[in-house]
Amino acid sequence: MNNNRYSLYENTTVSHGDAPPAECASALSRQECVTALAEIQSWPGYSPTPLHALPGMARAAGIGELLYKDESGRFGLGSFKALGGAYAVYRYLVRELIARGVDAPVSAAELMAGKHASVLSTLTVVGATDGNHGRAVAWGAQMFGCACVIFIHTTVSSAREAAIASYGATVVRVDGNYDDSVERARVDARAHGWQVVSDTSYLGYEEVPREVMSGYTVMVDEILGALPDARPPTHVFVQGGVGGLAAAVCAPLWWKYGASRPRLIIVEPENAACLYASAVAGRQVHIEGSLETVMAGLSCGEPSLVAWPLLRAGTHFFMHLDDDAALVAMRRLAAGEAGDVPIVGGESGVAGLAGLLAVCGDSEAARRLGLDEHARVLVFGTEGDTDAELYTRIVGESGDQVRGRQ
Ligand SMILES: Cc1ncc(COP(=O)(O)O)c(C=O)c1O
């Protein structure tokens, strides 16, 4: 019996082709992803994040296997976003240097060694965030030596604000929701000649978000290299904010497995389910309101323009669920069910897992999705305790305490 409130929408327009349809080509390119992988793997501190098997939780959910990609340790930033925002900052700076006469290629190592410091210090990147993306952009700007301004909205916690500022960025709080901060970043960037590094794409702004998504695909490459016995997953549950993450998961799995790719299920908070609403409407829609949810990273009202066509074609089910489902999933992960390794998963980071648990608690829904003892399910744990205080309040012990029991 499942006590969480959720809603499931089957995408009857999903493509069963052996490659993403042509209209999705603008989302991601294989070559761009190969380039991103080589670049990010060269950065100091790079190492693949763990892919945990959780047999105890799989048993409890009534499925064969559960694999959890744990991004909580990614580059010491606490979330997968380090892969996207920082990579896009690097790519922008390289473009600027080349435009100013520097010979390509320009390596990240050169930038970090201060080779072009006098030019880089005159450049500013700007972003809007509910926490993790801003932290990634600020980290990248500090690492490569340019200035950074990050806009946050009303409900972004002060702990997340402080984390961004700790990388030397100027943080500006904007009245309103996430979409208002995106708009403010765009307007201020135009006024000051700054470069927007956004994880979401809108009309006339596609190149940078595509680079952000290319960076995210590093996770999938690592998973494909680490899958036990190389058998593909049957299902993937991934959380959706603007959909950039889900697109970066969808495309490489499609490239790899063709028509026998896993079923893709996108999970969103019920108050910010813009991908779900777009799927139901059959077109990209903008939802209004406070978008208030404990899953702060998923508090988005409009899908990313470049991600949406791929998600429309590539997603089998869209679902949204209540905040409580995420809190329950955080506690179960931290406890380490039936001998599973205890894992620190943050509010937004566990949404995919929470979606899986909600569906598995409802036998009719589980049957509809084919979630049975043969299912091998992959979920993305996209953040750890990125707001340490909030994490402790929710779980009843700190992230460090949970890690101490690993
Ligand atoms: C921890 C976490 N998971 C998932 C997402 C969703 O990513 P996207 O907005 O690309 O859908 C975010 C976005 O900020 C996030 O912070």
PDB file of C-alpha atoms in Angstrom, residues 178-286:
ATOM      1  CA  TYR A 178      13.119  30.426 -10.262  1.00  0.00           C
ATOM      2  CA  ASP A 179      11.779  31.676 -13.588  1.00  0.00           C
ATOM      3  CA  ASP A 180      11.966  35.272 -12.298  1.00  0.00           C
ATOM      4  CA  SER A 181      15.639  34.789 -11.444  1.00  0.00           C
ATOM      5  CA  VAL A 182      16.312  33.362 -14.939  1.00  0.00           C
ATOM      6  CA  GLU A 183      14.737  36.458 -16.461  1.00  0.00           C
ATOM      7  CA  ARG A 184      16.709  38.813 -14.210  1.00  0.00           C
ATOM      8  CA  ALA A 185      19.980  37.079 -15.130  1.00  0.00           C
ATOM      9  CA  ARG A 186      19.159  37.507 -18.810  1.00  0.00           C
ATOM     10  CA  VAL A 187      18.295  41.202 -18.465  1.00  0.00           C
ATOM     11  CA  ASP A 188      21.323  42.085 -16.316  1.00  0.00           C
ATOM     12  CA  ALA A 189      23.674  40.134 -18.572  1.00  0.00           C
ATOM     13  CA  ARG A 190      22.493  42.091 -21.577  1.00  0.00           C
ATOM     14  CA  ALA A 191      22.884  45.402 -19.730  1.00  0.00           C
ATOM     15  CA  HIS A 192      26.446  44.648 -18.553  1.00  0.00           C
ATOM     16  CA  GLY A 193      27.831  42.534 -21.389  1.00  0.00           C
ATOM     17  CA  TRP A 194      28.058  39.418 -19.225  1.00  0.00           C
ATOM     18  CA  GLN A 195      27.702  35.854 -20.513  1.00  0.00           C
ATOM     19  CA  VAL A 196      24.686  33.894 -19.284  1.00  0.00           C
ATOM     20  CA  VAL A 197      25.609  30.326 -18.335  1.00  0.00           C
ATOM     21  CA  SER A 198      22.211  28.756 -17.854  1.00  0.00           C
ATOM     22  CA  ASP A 199      21.133  25.151 -17.502  1.00  0.00           C
ATOM     23  CA  THR A 200      17.925  25.978 -19.316  1.00  0.00           C
ATOM     24  CA  SER A 201      17.435  27.002 -22.904  1.00  0.00           C
ATOM     25  CA  TYR A 202      15.007  29.519 -24.383  1.00  0.00           C
ATOM     26  CA  LEU A 203      14.406  31.062 -27.774  1.00  0.00           C
ATOM     27  CA  GLY A 204      17.713  32.300 -29.188  1.00  0.00           C
ATOM     28  CA  TYR A 205      19.775  30.704 -26.394  1.00  0.00           C
ATOM     29  CA  GLU A 206      20.783  27.126 -27.085  1.00  0.00           C
ATOM     30  CA  GLU A 207      24.538  26.638 -27.320  1.00  0.00           C
ATOM     31  CA  VAL A 208      25.455  26.994 -23.644  1.00  0.00           C
ATOM     32  CA  PRO A 209      22.632  24.796 -22.233  1.00  0.00           C
ATOM     33  CA  ARG A 210      23.603  22.148 -24.780  1.00  0.00           C
ATOM     34  CA  GLU A 211      27.155  22.269 -23.407  1.00  0.00           C
ATOM     35  CA  VAL A 212      25.781  21.990 -19.865  1.00  0.00           C
ATOM     36  CA  MET A 213      23.838  18.859 -20.873  1.00  0.00           C
ATOM     37  CA  SER A 214      26.865  17.424 -22.670  1.00  0.00           C
ATOM     38  CA  GLY A 215      28.751  17.684 -19.389  1.00  0.00           C
ATOM     39  CA  TYR A 216      25.987  15.786 -17.561  1.00  0.00           C
ATOM     40  CA  THR A 217      26.335  12.831 -19.942  1.00  0.00           C
ATOM     41  CA  VAL A 218      29.624  11.967 -18.218  1.00  0.00           C
ATOM     42  CA  MET A 219      27.436  10.253 -15.588  1.00  0.00           C
ATOM     43  CA  VAL A 220      25.891   7.949 -18.164  1.00  0.00           C
ATOM     44  CA  ASP A 221      29.260   7.088 -19.646  1.00  0.00           C
ATOM     45  CA  GLU A 222      30.480   6.108 -16.183  1.00  0.00           C
ATOM     46  CA  ILE A 223      27.378   3.984 -15.588  1.00  0.00           C
ATOM     47  CA  LEU A 224      27.769   2.138 -18.878  1.00  0.00           C
ATOM     48  CA  GLY A 225      31.329   1.320 -17.853  1.00  0.00           C
ATOM     49  CA  ALA A 226      30.285   0.139 -14.392  1.00  0.00           C
ATOM     50  CA  LEU A 227      27.082  -1.863 -15.031  1.00  0.00           C
ATOM     51  CA  PRO A 228      27.421  -5.268 -13.416  1.00  0.00           C
ATOM     52  CA  ASP A 229      27.567  -7.898 -16.202  1.00  0.00           C
ATOM     53  CA  ALA A 230      26.898  -5.092 -18.729  1.00  0.00           C
ATOM     54  CA  ARG A 231      23.193  -5.966 -18.886  1.00  0.00           C
ATOM     55  CA  PRO A 232      21.179  -2.824 -19.670  1.00  0.00           C
ATOM     56  CA  PRO A 233      18.719  -1.482 -17.128  1.00  0.00           C
ATOM     57  CA  THR A 234      15.057  -2.143 -17.920  1.00  0.00           C
ATOM     58  CA  HIS A 235      13.846   1.126 -16.378  1.00  0.00           C
ATOM     59  CA  VAL A 236      15.378   4.493 -15.547  1.00  0.00           C
ATOM     60  CA  PHE A 237      13.711   6.886 -13.112  1.00  0.00           C
ATOM     61  CA  VAL A 238      15.150  10.390 -13.289  1.00  0.00           C
ATOM     62  CA  GLN A 239      14.021  13.644 -11.725  1.00  0.00           C
ATOM     63  CA  GLY A 240      13.029  16.629 -13.819  1.00  0.00           C
ATOM     64  CA  GLY A 241      13.547  20.333 -13.244  1.00  0.00           C
ATOM     65  CA  VAL A 242      13.838  21.974 -16.678  1.00  0.00           C
ATOM     66  CA  GLY A 243      14.626  18.578 -18.227  1.00  0.00           C
ATOM     67  CA  GLY A 244      18.299  19.060 -19.063  1.00  0.00           C
ATOM     68  CA  LEU A 245      19.349  16.181 -16.826  1.00  0.00           C
ATOM     69  CA  ALA A 246      16.670  13.855 -18.213  1.00  0.00           C
ATOM     70  CA  ALA A 247      17.695  14.703 -21.786  1.00  0.00           C
ATOM     71  CA  ALA A 248      21.327  13.983 -20.933  1.00  0.00           C
ATOM     72  CA  VAL A 249      20.242  10.583 -19.604  1.00  0.00           C
ATOM     73  CA  CYS A 250      17.865   9.824 -22.474  1.00  0.00           C
ATOM     74  CA  ALA A 251      20.134  10.459 -25.459  1.00  0.00           C
ATOM     75  CA  PRO A 252      23.177   8.341 -24.552  1.00  0.00           C
ATOM     76  CA  LEU A 253      20.996   5.369 -23.532  1.00  0.00           C
ATOM     77  CA  TRP A 254      19.190   5.613 -26.860  1.00  0.00           C
ATOM     78  CA  TRP A 255      22.484   5.793 -28.744  1.00  0.00           C
ATOM     79  CA  LYS A 256      23.783   2.791 -26.848  1.00  0.00           C
ATOM     80  CA  TYR A 257      20.757   0.465 -26.769  1.00  0.00           C
ATOM     81  CA  GLY A 258      18.616   1.616 -29.695  1.00  0.00           C
ATOM     82  CA  ALA A 259      15.020   0.353 -29.708  1.00  0.00           C
ATOM     83  CA  SER A 260      15.693  -1.882 -26.690  1.00  0.00           C
ATOM     84  CA  ARG A 261      16.639   1.084 -24.513  1.00  0.00           C
ATOM     85  CA  PRO A 262      15.261   1.162 -20.959  1.00  0.00           C
ATOM     86  CA  ARG A 263      11.882   2.679 -20.219  1.00  0.00           C
ATOM     87  CA  LEU A 264      12.397   6.277 -19.137  1.00  0.00           C
ATOM     88  CA  ILE A 265      10.247   7.735 -16.355  1.00  0.00           C
ATOM     89  CA  ILE A 266      10.603  11.412 -15.429  1.00  0.00           C
ATOM     90  CA  VAL A 267       9.636  12.363 -11.876  1.00  0.00           C
ATOM     91  CA  GLU A 268       8.765  15.917 -10.772  1.00  0.00           C
ATOM     92  CA  PRO A 269       7.324  17.599  -7.665  1.00  0.00           C
ATOM     93  CA  GLU A 270       3.551  18.061  -7.949  1.00  0.00           C
ATOM     94  CA  ASN A 271       3.831  21.856  -7.608  1.00  0.00           C
ATOM     95  CA  ALA A 272       6.460  22.229 -10.320  1.00  0.00           C
ATOM     96  CA  ALA A 273       5.602  19.570 -12.869  1.00  0.00           C
ATOM     97  CA  CYS A 274       6.224  21.520 -16.080  1.00  0.00           C
ATOM     98  CA  LEU A 275       7.396  18.482 -18.053  1.00  0.00           C
ATOM     99  CA  TYR A 276       4.343  16.479 -16.992  1.00  0.00           C
ATOM    100  CA  ALA A 277       2.059  19.387 -17.912  1.00  0.00           C
ATOM    101  CA  SER A 278       3.806  19.741 -21.266  1.00  0.00           C
ATOM    102  CA  ALA A 279       3.404  16.033 -21.986  1.00  0.00           C
ATOM    103  CA  VAL A 280      -0.299  16.178 -21.200  1.00  0.00           C
ATOM    104  CA  ALA A 281      -0.755  19.314 -23.325  1.00  0.00           C
ATOM    105  CA  GLY A 282       1.292  17.875 -26.181  1.00  0.00           C
ATOM    106  CA  ARG A 283       3.397  21.035 -26.348  1.00  0.00           C
ATOM    107  CA  GLN A 284       5.848  22.936 -24.191  1.00  0.00           C
ATOM    108  CA  VAL A 285       3.896  24.801 -21.489  1.00  0.00           C
ATOM    109  CA  HIS A 286       4.860  27.306 -18.832  1.00  0.00           C
TER     110      HIS A 286
END
